[in-house]
Short mmCIF file of C-alpha atoms in Angstrom, two decimals:
data_model
loop_
_atom_site.label_atom_id
_atom_site.label_comp_id
_atom_site.label_asym_id
_atom_site.label_seq_id
_atom_site.Cartn_x
_atom_site.Cartn_y
_atom_site.Cartn_z
CA MET A 6 102.30 89.59 94.95
CA ILE A 7 99.77 91.14 92.36
CA PRO A 8 97.87 94.05 93.52
CA PRO A 9 94.22 93.36 94.06
CA ILE A 10 93.25 95.46 90.97
CA ALA A 11 94.95 92.45 89.04
CA ARG A 12 92.51 89.57 90.23
CA LYS A 13 89.02 91.23 90.72
CA GLY A 14 87.81 87.63 90.50
CA ASN A 15 89.74 86.35 93.68
CA PRO A 16 88.63 88.58 96.27
CA GLY A 17 89.42 86.30 99.66
CA ASP A 18 93.37 86.54 98.48
CA THR A 19 92.45 90.59 99.56
CA VAL A 20 90.85 89.63 103.15
CA PRO A 21 92.98 91.77 105.47
CA ALA A 22 93.34 88.97 108.29
CA LYS A 23 96.83 89.87 109.20
CA HIS A 24 97.75 92.89 111.96
CA LEU A 25 100.63 94.82 110.08
CA HIS A 26 101.32 97.89 112.00
CA THR A 27 99.57 100.08 115.48
CA SER A 28 100.13 103.62 115.51
CA THR A 29 99.54 106.10 118.65
CA ASN A 30 99.91 109.80 119.33
CA LYS A 31 102.07 111.16 122.12
CA ILE A 32 98.85 112.76 123.41
CA LYS A 33 96.34 109.88 122.84
CA HIS A 34 92.56 111.00 122.03
CA PRO A 35 89.88 108.34 120.74
CA VAL A 36 90.29 108.45 116.74
CA ASN A 37 86.83 109.05 114.90
CA VAL A 38 87.74 109.09 111.89
CA VAL A 39 90.15 107.44 109.62
CA LYS A 40 91.01 108.61 106.01
CA TRP A 41 93.48 107.31 103.44
CA THR A 42 95.23 110.20 100.74
CA PRO A 43 94.26 110.22 97.38
CA GLU A 44 97.93 108.77 96.18
CA GLY A 45 97.81 106.50 99.20
CA ARG A 46 100.84 108.29 100.60
CA ARG A 47 99.46 109.02 103.94
CA LEU A 48 96.95 108.20 105.82
CA LEU A 49 94.81 110.92 107.96
CA THR A 50 93.54 110.31 111.46
CA GLY A 51 90.48 112.57 113.16
CA SER A 52 90.71 112.91 117.33
CA SER A 53 88.52 114.23 119.65
CA SER A 54 90.80 116.53 120.43
CA GLY A 55 90.11 117.67 117.16
CA GLU A 56 93.55 117.11 115.62
CA PHE A 57 94.56 116.20 112.23
CA THR A 58 97.35 113.33 112.20
CA LEU A 59 99.52 112.37 109.54
CA TRP A 60 100.73 109.23 109.49
CA ASN A 61 103.27 107.63 106.96
CA GLY A 62 101.51 105.21 104.47
CA MET A 63 104.81 102.94 104.05
CA GLY A 64 106.49 102.96 107.18
CA PHE A 65 103.20 103.67 108.78
CA ASN A 66 105.32 106.61 111.17
CA PHE A 67 103.93 109.92 112.73
CA GLU A 68 104.65 112.50 110.18
CA THR A 69 102.71 115.63 111.55
CA ILE A 70 100.03 116.74 113.57
CA MET A 71 97.72 120.37 113.33
CA ALA A 72 95.09 121.55 115.04
CA ALA A 73 92.08 121.30 112.66
CA HIS A 74 88.90 121.94 114.89
CA ASP A 75 88.16 123.23 118.16
CA SER A 76 86.24 120.17 119.03
CA ALA A 77 85.84 116.41 117.87
CA ILE A 78 86.23 115.76 114.51
CA ARG A 79 82.98 113.64 113.46
CA ALA A 80 83.63 112.97 109.26
CA VAL A 81 86.01 114.24 106.95
CA ALA A 82 85.46 113.41 103.12
CA TRP A 83 87.68 113.56 99.99
CA SER A 84 86.28 115.15 96.34
CA HIS A 85 85.86 112.69 93.45
CA SER A 86 88.55 115.06 91.71
CA ASP A 87 90.81 114.56 94.55
CA ASP A 88 91.41 118.30 95.11
CA TRP A 89 89.40 119.10 98.23
CA LEU A 90 88.80 117.52 101.94
CA VAL A 91 85.89 118.75 103.82
CA SER A 92 85.78 117.63 107.21
CA THR A 93 83.01 118.06 109.81
CA ASP A 94 83.07 118.38 113.77
CA GLN A 95 80.95 118.19 116.89
CA GLY A 96 80.22 122.14 116.94
CA GLY A 97 78.50 121.64 113.51
CA ILE A 98 81.66 123.50 111.68
CA ILE A 99 82.20 122.65 108.01
CA LYS A 100 85.93 123.11 106.83
CA TYR A 101 87.73 123.10 103.64
CA TRP A 102 91.13 121.69 103.10
CA GLN A 103 93.68 121.69 100.11
CA PRO A 104 95.76 118.58 99.81
CA THR A 105 98.14 120.28 101.47
CA PHE A 106 95.93 120.89 104.18
CA ASN A 107 95.55 124.61 104.01
CA ASN A 108 92.21 125.87 105.48
CA VAL A 109 90.59 128.05 103.02
CA LYS A 110 87.18 128.10 104.24
CA GLU A 111 85.34 127.98 107.26
CA PHE A 112 81.56 128.25 108.33
CA LYS A 113 78.65 127.17 110.54
CA GLY A 114 76.71 124.20 108.90
CA HIS A 115 74.21 122.93 111.73
CA ASP A 116 73.62 123.97 115.25
CA HIS A 117 74.01 120.21 116.37
CA PRO A 118 77.05 117.94 115.86
CA ILE A 119 77.14 116.86 112.33
CA ARG A 120 78.19 112.98 112.34
CA ASP A 121 78.91 112.72 107.72
CA VAL A 122 79.46 113.91 104.81
CA ALA A 123 79.38 113.22 101.51
CA PHE A 124 80.04 114.52 97.85
CA ALA A 125 77.73 114.18 95.16
CA PRO A 126 79.79 112.66 91.44
CA THR A 127 80.27 115.77 90.40
CA ASP A 128 81.50 117.69 93.22
CA THR A 129 79.91 120.85 92.73
CA LYS A 130 77.65 119.73 96.06
CA PHE A 131 77.66 118.24 99.02
CA VAL A 132 75.47 116.83 101.98
CA THR A 133 75.82 116.61 105.87
CA ALA A 134 74.03 114.96 108.27
CA SER A 135 73.41 116.02 111.49
CA ASP A 136 72.25 115.37 114.97
CA ASP A 137 69.47 118.28 114.15
CA SER A 138 67.54 115.26 112.23
CA THR A 139 68.02 117.06 109.13
CA LEU A 140 69.85 116.77 105.66
CA LYS A 141 71.24 119.79 104.25
CA ILE A 142 73.00 119.73 100.91
CA TRP A 143 75.47 122.55 99.87
CA ASP A 144 76.71 124.29 97.12
CA PHE A 145 80.80 123.42 97.28
CA ALA A 146 81.94 126.86 95.57
CA GLY A 147 79.80 129.37 97.34
CA GLY A 148 79.14 127.65 100.38
CA ALA A 149 75.61 128.45 100.26
CA GLU A 150 72.76 125.70 101.62
CA VAL A 151 70.78 124.55 98.88
CA SER A 152 68.12 122.55 100.31
CA THR A 153 67.05 120.54 103.51
CA LEU A 154 65.94 117.52 103.82
CA THR A 155 63.66 116.59 106.41
CA GLY A 156 61.36 113.26 107.47
CA HIS A 157 63.50 111.44 109.96
CA GLY A 158 62.33 111.63 113.42
CA TRP A 159 65.80 110.98 115.58
CA ASP A 160 69.66 112.07 115.20
CA VAL A 161 70.88 111.30 111.40
CA LYS A 162 73.83 109.51 111.71
CA THR A 163 75.04 108.69 108.49
CA VAL A 164 74.64 109.90 104.68
CA ASP A 165 76.00 108.66 101.37
CA TRP A 166 75.67 109.69 97.82
CA HIS A 167 75.34 107.33 94.93
CA PRO A 168 78.76 107.10 93.48
CA THR A 169 77.33 107.51 89.64
CA LYS A 170 73.41 108.39 90.21
CA GLY A 171 71.45 111.24 91.84
CA LEU A 172 70.64 108.99 95.40
CA LEU A 173 70.88 109.86 98.33
CA VAL A 174 70.91 107.26 101.29
CA SER A 175 70.48 107.89 104.85
CA GLY A 176 70.25 106.14 108.47
CA SER A 177 68.91 107.90 111.68
CA LYS A 178 68.44 106.83 115.47
CA ASP A 179 64.91 106.31 114.64
CA HIS A 180 65.69 102.89 113.13
CA GLN A 181 65.04 103.61 109.59
CA ILE A 182 66.96 103.85 106.43
CA LYS A 183 65.44 106.50 103.80
CA LEU A 184 66.37 106.90 99.98
CA TRP A 185 66.56 110.75 98.83
CA ASP A 186 66.25 112.57 95.42
CA PRO A 187 68.82 115.42 95.67
CA ARG A 188 67.75 117.34 93.12
CA ASN A 189 64.09 117.97 94.82
CA GLY A 190 64.50 116.87 98.53
CA ARG A 191 62.05 113.91 98.21
CA CYS A 192 62.13 111.03 100.17
CA LEU A 193 61.84 108.05 97.63
CA THR A 194 61.48 105.10 100.19
CA THR A 195 62.21 104.37 103.70
CA LEU A 196 63.52 100.83 104.36
CA HIS A 197 62.75 98.62 107.34
CA GLY A 198 65.23 96.89 108.57
CA HIS A 199 66.59 97.42 111.40
CA LYS A 200 65.26 97.01 115.08
CA THR A 201 68.02 100.38 116.62
CA SER A 202 69.79 102.80 115.62
CA VAL A 203 71.48 102.82 112.43
CA SER A 204 75.09 103.76 113.10
CA LYS A 205 76.12 103.34 109.22
CA ALA A 206 75.01 102.90 105.55
CA ALA A 207 77.20 102.93 102.54
CA PHE A 208 77.13 102.13 98.71
CA GLU A 209 79.14 99.43 96.85
CA PRO A 210 81.44 101.87 95.43
CA SER A 211 82.59 100.24 92.22
CA LYS A 212 79.05 99.28 90.45
CA GLY A 213 76.58 101.33 93.33
CA LEU A 214 74.02 97.81 92.88
CA LEU A 215 74.28 97.28 96.69
CA LEU A 216 73.51 98.90 99.89
CA ALA A 217 75.17 98.23 102.83
CA THR A 218 73.80 99.09 106.49
CA CYS A 219 74.58 98.36 109.52
CA ALA A 220 73.06 98.92 113.14
CA ARG A 221 73.42 98.55 117.27
CA ASP A 222 71.32 95.02 116.77
CA GLN A 223 74.49 93.69 116.15
CA VAL A 224 74.05 93.00 112.43
CA ALA A 225 74.66 94.11 108.99
CA ARG A 226 72.05 94.20 105.85
CA ILE A 227 72.75 94.40 102.27
CA PHE A 228 70.17 95.80 100.33
CA ASP A 229 69.72 95.48 96.14
CA ILE A 230 68.44 98.84 95.19
CA ARG A 231 66.81 97.51 92.32
CA MET A 232 64.75 95.27 94.42
CA MET A 233 64.56 98.00 96.93
CA ARG A 234 64.79 94.81 99.67
CA ASP A 235 67.71 93.27 101.66
CA ILE A 236 68.72 90.22 100.24
CA MET A 237 71.55 89.44 102.57
CA LEU A 238 72.04 89.50 106.37
CA LEU A 239 75.29 89.87 108.14
CA LYS A 240 75.45 87.52 111.44
CA GLY A 241 78.25 86.50 113.64
CA HIS A 242 78.34 90.05 115.65
CA LYS A 243 79.44 89.84 119.16
CA SER A 244 78.51 93.38 120.00
CA ASP A 245 76.98 95.86 118.39
CA VAL A 246 78.01 96.99 114.52
CA MET A 247 79.31 100.47 114.56
CA THR A 248 81.13 101.21 110.83
CA LEU A 249 81.72 99.47 107.92
CA CYS A 250 83.52 99.29 104.48
CA TRP A 251 83.26 98.57 101.15
CA HIS A 252 86.67 97.21 99.68
CA PRO A 253 87.22 99.61 96.55
CA PHE A 254 87.56 96.66 93.80
CA HIS A 255 85.90 93.72 95.04
CA PRO A 256 82.36 94.37 95.43
CA SER A 257 81.88 91.12 97.48
CA LEU A 258 84.27 92.38 100.38
CA LEU A 259 83.01 93.90 103.20
CA SER A 260 84.33 94.51 106.19
CA THR A 261 82.48 95.33 109.32
CA GLY A 262 83.78 97.11 112.93
CA GLU A 263 82.34 96.24 116.35
CA TYR A 264 81.39 98.17 119.41
CA GLY A 265 83.96 95.69 121.32
CA GLY A 266 86.62 95.85 119.36
CA GLY A 267 86.18 93.06 117.05
CA LEU A 268 86.87 93.30 113.07
CA ASN A 269 84.62 91.05 110.54
CA HIS A 270 85.39 89.98 106.88
CA TYR A 271 82.92 89.23 104.20
CA LEU A 272 82.69 87.50 101.27
CA LEU A 273 79.33 87.72 99.64
CA ASP A 274 79.72 85.50 96.86
CA GLU A 275 80.58 82.78 99.10
CA ALA A 276 78.56 80.89 101.54
CA HIS A 277 80.20 80.86 105.57
CA ALA A 278 77.21 79.44 107.34
CA PRO A 279 78.08 77.57 110.79
CA PRO A 280 76.71 73.81 110.39
CA GLU A 281 73.95 74.06 112.72
CA ALA A 282 72.46 76.96 109.75
CA GLY A 283 69.94 74.62 107.12
CA PRO A 284 70.91 74.49 103.63
CA SER A 285 68.52 77.44 102.67
CA ALA A 286 69.73 80.03 104.87
CA ASN A 287 72.97 79.55 102.44
CA LEU A 288 70.94 80.21 99.10
CA SER A 289 71.47 83.64 97.38
CA PRO A 290 68.31 85.03 96.50
CA TYR A 291 69.15 85.70 92.91
CA ASP A 292 69.09 81.95 92.48
CA TYR A 293 65.09 81.54 93.36
CA PRO A 294 62.90 81.35 90.75
CA ASP A 295 60.85 84.84 91.97
CA PRO A 296 64.22 86.95 93.97
CA PRO A 297 61.56 89.98 95.02
CA SER A 298 60.09 87.17 97.32
CA ALA A 299 63.05 85.01 98.25
CA PRO A 300 64.21 84.62 101.53
CA THR A 301 67.27 85.98 102.58
CA GLN A 302 70.49 85.11 102.58
CA THR A 303 72.55 83.96 105.81
CA LEU A 304 75.69 84.60 105.87
CA TYR A 305 78.85 84.15 108.26
CA PRO A 306 82.42 86.11 108.59
CA ALA A 307 84.72 84.35 106.10
CA HIS A 308 87.60 85.81 108.49
CA ALA A 309 86.90 87.14 112.08
CA LEU A 310 89.49 89.31 114.39
CA PRO A 311 87.30 89.64 117.85
CA TYR A 312 90.52 91.71 119.71
CA ALA A 313 91.35 93.74 116.93
CA HIS A 314 90.90 96.44 118.74
CA GLU A 315 90.55 97.22 122.89
CA ALA A 316 87.09 99.20 122.38
CA ALA A 317 85.07 100.78 119.39
CA ILE A 318 85.49 100.59 115.77
CA TRP A 319 84.80 104.11 114.73
CA SER A 320 85.98 103.95 111.32
CA MET A 321 87.60 101.98 108.35
CA ASP A 322 88.88 103.03 105.07
CA TRP A 323 90.91 101.00 102.48
CA HIS A 324 93.76 102.43 100.58
CA PRO A 325 93.67 102.95 97.48
CA LEU A 326 95.58 100.08 95.80
CA GLY A 327 93.31 97.61 97.83
CA HIS A 328 95.95 96.49 99.77
CA ILE A 329 95.58 97.78 103.40
CA MET A 330 93.17 98.64 105.46
CA ALA A 331 93.09 101.35 107.99
CA SER A 332 91.18 101.18 111.48
CA GLY A 333 90.50 103.85 114.33
CA SER A 334 89.57 103.09 117.62
CA ASN A 335 87.94 104.25 120.85
CA ASP A 336 90.74 102.37 122.73
CA ARG A 337 92.92 105.41 120.98
CA PHE A 338 95.13 103.06 118.43
CA THR A 339 95.32 103.72 114.66
CA ARG A 340 95.88 100.34 113.25
CA PHE A 341 96.77 99.05 109.73
CA TRP A 342 95.94 95.25 108.51
CA THR A 343 96.59 93.63 105.25
CA ARG A 344 96.38 90.25 103.38
CA PRO A 345 98.71 87.38 104.76
CA ARG A 346 101.52 86.12 102.33
CA PRO A 347 100.56 82.96 100.70
CA GLY A 348 101.84 80.22 103.35
CA ASP A 349 101.29 82.37 106.02
CA THR A 350 99.65 80.40 108.85
CA HIS A 351 101.08 82.12 112.15
CA TYR A 352 99.22 85.04 111.90
CA ILE A 353 95.98 83.52 113.30
CA ASN A 354 97.66 82.76 116.70
CA ASP A 355 98.26 86.43 117.61
CA LYS A 356 96.63 88.47 120.14
CA TYR A 357 94.41 89.89 117.83
CA HIS A 358 92.47 86.45 116.93
CA MET A 359 92.91 84.54 119.93
CA GLY A 360 93.77 87.82 122.53
CA GLU A 361 95.96 88.71 125.10
CA ALA A 362 95.95 85.95 127.38
CA ALA A 363 96.21 82.91 124.92
CA GLU A 364 98.56 84.63 122.17
CA GLN A 365 101.55 82.66 120.92
CA PRO A 366 104.65 83.36 119.92
CA SER A 367 104.29 83.00 115.72
CA TRP A 368 108.40 83.01 115.68
CA ARG A 369 108.48 79.54 117.61
CA GLY A 370 109.51 76.44 116.18
CA THR A 371 109.88 78.21 112.78
CA LYS A 372 112.39 79.73 110.47
CA ASN A 373 112.08 83.23 112.15
CA ALA A 374 113.25 81.66 115.54
CA GLN A 375 116.96 81.94 114.27
CA ALA A 376 116.83 85.50 113.30
CA ARG A 377 114.99 86.01 116.43
CA ARG A 378 117.61 85.13 118.65
CA ASP A 379 120.24 86.66 116.63
CA GLU A 380 117.93 89.79 117.00
CA GLU A 381 118.27 89.52 121.16
CA GLU A 382 121.85 88.52 120.95
CA MET A 383 123.07 91.87 118.99
CA GLU A 384 120.30 93.98 121.12
CA ALA A 385 122.64 92.17 124.32
CA ASP A 386 125.55 92.85 122.68
CA ASP A 387 124.75 96.60 122.46
CA GLU A 388 123.79 97.07 125.52
CA ALA A 389 127.31 95.48 126.97
CA ASP A 390 129.15 98.09 125.02
CA GLY A 391 127.20 100.76 126.30
CA LEU A 392 128.42 99.49 130.00
CA VAL A 393 131.96 98.63 129.05
CA ASP A 394 133.99 98.85 132.87
CA GLN A 395 136.01 101.52 132.70
CA LYS A 396 136.75 102.01 136.56
CA MET A 397 140.14 103.41 138.28
CA PRO A 398 142.18 100.58 140.11
CA ALA A 399 142.05 101.56 143.67
CA GLN A 400 144.28 103.76 145.20
CA GLN A 401 147.04 103.03 147.43
CA SER A 402 147.76 105.34 150.31
CA ALA A 403 151.62 105.36 151.22
CA LEU A 404 153.45 107.31 153.44
CA PRO A 405 155.58 110.17 152.41
CA GLY A 406 159.12 109.15 151.54
CA LEU A 407 158.66 105.84 152.50
CA PRO A 408 157.34 103.44 149.86
CA GLY A 409 155.62 100.28 150.73
CA ILE A 410 155.21 101.22 153.90
CA ASN A 411 151.47 100.12 154.45
CA ALA A 412 152.31 96.87 153.49
CA GLY A 413 152.24 95.47 156.30
CA MET A 414 150.32 98.74 158.52
CA PRO A 415 146.34 98.51 159.47
CA SER A 416 143.97 100.33 157.52
CA ASP A 417 143.82 102.22 160.93
CA MET A 418 147.22 103.74 161.16
CA MET A 419 146.77 105.02 157.55
CA ASN A 420 143.43 106.87 157.84
CA GLY A 421 145.21 108.57 160.79
CA ASN A 422 144.09 106.28 163.78
CA THR A 423 148.13 106.03 165.57
CA HIS A 424 146.47 103.95 168.38
CA ALA A 425 145.50 101.10 166.08
CA GLN A 426 146.63 97.61 166.90
CA GLN A 427 150.02 96.28 164.91
CA PRO A 428 148.58 92.90 162.72
CA ALA A 429 149.60 89.71 164.52
CA SER A 430 152.14 89.10 161.11
CA SER A 431 152.67 90.95 157.71
CA ASP A 432 154.95 90.60 154.73
CA MET A 433 157.09 93.27 155.73
CA PRO A 434 158.22 93.75 159.15
CA VAL A 435 157.34 97.39 160.54
CA PRO A 436 160.34 99.07 162.32
CA PRO A 437 160.05 99.39 165.95
CA SER A 438 160.17 103.03 165.96
CA LEU A 439 156.99 103.05 164.07
CA GLN A 440 155.00 100.86 166.37
CA ASN A 441 153.77 104.06 168.74
CA GLY A 442 152.72 105.71 165.58
CA HIS A 443 155.45 108.53 165.09
CA MET A 444 157.96 108.84 162.59
CA PRO A 445 161.54 109.88 164.36
CA LEU A 446 163.87 112.37 162.07
CA PRO A 447 167.05 110.61 160.62
CA PRO A 448 170.20 110.79 163.17
CA MET A 449 171.77 114.36 162.27
CA PRO A 450 175.42 114.88 162.89
CA GLY A 451 176.27 117.29 165.66
CA MET A 452 173.17 116.98 167.35
CA ASP A 453 171.44 114.85 169.44
CA PRO A 454 168.24 114.09 168.31
CA ASN A 455 166.53 113.40 171.19
CA ASN A 456 167.64 116.67 172.18
CA MET A 457 166.93 119.19 168.97
CA PRO A 458 167.50 122.67 169.57
CA PRO A 459 164.57 125.09 168.72
CA LEU A 460 163.54 126.75 165.50
CA SER A 461 164.49 130.49 167.38
CA LYS A 462 168.16 128.71 168.00
CA LEU A 463 168.13 127.95 164.71
CA SER A 464 166.80 131.33 163.88
CA GLU A 465 169.55 133.65 165.89
CA MET A 466 172.22 131.01 164.46
CA PHE A 467 171.49 133.35 161.20
CA GLY A 468 171.04 136.75 161.91
CA GLY A 469 167.47 136.54 163.18
CA ASN A 470 165.72 134.92 159.58
CA LEU A 471 166.13 131.71 158.16
CA PRO A 472 167.49 132.33 154.22
CA PRO A 473 165.47 130.54 151.95
CA PRO A 474 166.09 128.05 150.25
CA PRO A 475 168.05 127.60 147.06
CA ALA A 476 166.08 127.29 143.59
CA PRO A 477 166.08 123.63 142.40
CA GLY A 478 169.43 122.50 140.36
CA GLN A 479 169.80 120.83 137.30
CA ASN A 480 167.40 117.65 136.88
CA GLY A 481 165.04 119.04 139.42
CA GLN A 482 167.73 118.42 142.47
CA PHE A 483 168.42 121.00 144.87
CA PRO A 484 171.81 122.32 145.23
CA PRO A 485 173.78 121.38 148.48
CA PRO A 486 173.12 123.46 151.64
CA PRO A 487 176.30 126.11 152.01
CA PRO A 488 179.31 124.90 154.65
CA GLY A 489 178.22 124.75 158.34
CA PHE A 490 174.79 124.15 157.74
CA PRO A 491 173.87 122.43 160.89
CA GLY A 492 171.95 119.14 160.29
CA PHE A 493 173.58 118.81 157.01
CA ALA A 494 177.35 117.04 157.08
CA ASN A 495 179.34 117.36 154.12
CA GLY A 496 176.65 119.51 152.09
CA GLN A 497 174.75 115.99 151.89
CA MET A 498 171.06 116.59 151.23
CA PRO A 499 168.31 114.52 153.65
CA PRO A 500 166.22 111.88 152.33
CA PRO A 501 162.86 113.30 150.61
CA GLY A 502 160.61 114.67 153.67
CA MET A 503 162.88 114.21 156.91
CA LEU A 504 163.48 118.13 156.78
CA PRO A 505 164.23 119.66 160.21
CA PRO A 506 161.08 120.69 162.22
CA GLY A 507 159.45 123.89 161.08
CA PHE A 508 161.57 124.22 158.17
CA PRO A 509 159.72 125.81 155.04
CA PRO A 510 158.96 123.40 152.49
CA MET A 511 161.19 123.47 149.43
CA PRO A 512 159.71 124.93 146.33
CA GLY A 513 158.80 122.73 143.80
CA PHE A 514 159.32 119.70 146.06
CA GLY A 515 156.01 119.61 148.92
CA GLN A 516 153.94 121.67 146.41
CA GLN A 517 154.32 119.02 143.61
CA ALA A 518 154.08 116.23 145.81
CA GLN A 519 151.11 118.04 147.21
CA THR A 520 149.69 117.88 143.75
CA ASP A 521 150.41 114.98 142.51
CA ALA A 522 148.64 113.23 145.30
CA SER A 523 145.39 115.29 144.88
CA VAL A 524 144.97 114.59 141.01
CA ARG A 525 142.85 111.40 140.44
CA ARG A 526 144.83 109.82 137.38
CA ARG A 527 142.77 107.60 135.11
CA GLY A 528 144.13 103.80 134.74
CA PRO A 529 144.71 102.63 131.49
CA LEU A 530 141.10 101.45 129.61
CA PRO A 531 140.76 97.47 128.98
CA SER A 532 142.09 95.86 125.87
CA GLN A 533 139.00 94.74 123.76
CA GLN A 534 140.65 91.93 122.34
CA ASP A 535 141.40 90.76 126.19
CA SER A 536 137.13 91.51 127.57
CA LEU A 537 136.40 89.56 124.26
CA LYS A 538 138.66 86.43 124.82
CA GLU A 539 137.22 87.01 128.59
CA GLU A 540 133.66 86.71 127.30
CA MET A 541 134.05 83.86 125.29
CA LYS A 542 135.80 81.81 128.19
CA ARG A 543 132.45 82.42 129.43
CA GLY A 544 130.36 81.23 126.83
CA ASN A 545 129.74 84.15 125.31
CA TYR A 546 130.11 85.66 121.83
CA THR A 547 131.33 82.05 120.34
CA ARG A 548 129.35 82.55 116.81
CA ALA A 549 130.94 84.64 113.98
CA ARG A 550 128.16 87.42 112.69
#
């Protein structure tokens, strides 16, 4: 797709009918101003909190935010040389900014909010419009007031400087549109076309022959400054028109933003009237023998987005290349719009055209359905990878020294309840001696198992103190006890855990057993190959990517 400047004769191909991206701050505030940087790399937005936000011009992602003003930002304007930015706010403050957004100057311009600002073609002066019903012309280098233009009877809402001539236009809450001579401050003429407060007025930037205005009477008008009359009436709005924007290269492409959030695009050289309108409504005044006395032509949108925003659209601006338009709204969103690709017709089914309730997914029934399914499957894979089951196998308790004895023992008995009943049947019979829950000592030669000597008697046998057990021998085995030690026939060691009552545990044996029992060991991780095979048996992940 070639840029719009390469096909100035086809403005219809540049209509930004497709939603591209929506950007919003973490802390949301109404977006009062949107303005592209001169090179088009970033979009600058000014909010009601007094903050500047910069968005990337290609990825539309957030770049930086800064505290620019102490009150709501109302207007910004770049100089024609692209070297300076002027911003104004609700408190009447004017600030100068360099392209690096270094604030170099600040001064009080008005006692009331400054609603609009515009540079002269030479960049030596700029003009401001304020709620104090005046316009002020300022010398840019010195920041000094040059003249004050008075004549409006109410708040001045908008002002613009002609792109090539010494001519100013202003719109006010008193329903009037005035043209001024900035050299002497004289009002040249007053245009009476609107019935309510004028919200925006702007000269066509490429040729400067047309003047567009909009008001809260739900219409926009196009004036020819050569005839000083309105030649076109733009209808089709569903609410008050709050702002408008000319295309930088197509003089016949104009966009308007509504108080209800609607966005409309008009082609001034094409008739788009409903069937009920008569043929005379579509005839341009230039086609009459006497254009100054010809009736005003009525035009309707070439394309409309009734649900572009959820609240009033305060500002719009075109990218310097003319292929993307940005809009800022009271719904706290900044949205980017572009021309659809050739052959793309699914954009008209989105929520910005049909509303949230009637939105139809554009990927259904198209070649994008496969890509959508692949994306969903990939997201599911990523989520499954983060939930791999690595739970340890359940630990099985066992009586010390008798492995597997718990196979036929009730769970209550394993928990210490010795009065639990024996199950009716089990795979491994329980010895009768364990049915009462007590572990008997093994028979020892020379001693009656039912009448074991007390510990004190054993102590007397060793002269008052029991000897410490010997250190472990080779391979972790204990050496045999000394000859004649009671209960140990022929120097044989008893089975593990079967020491006489009261005998201290042997070093390294009982402590090691306790340590091993208290340490929770991690089971082996499941094999990814085995897990994949199990998932494939269930019908998942059967298609190679």
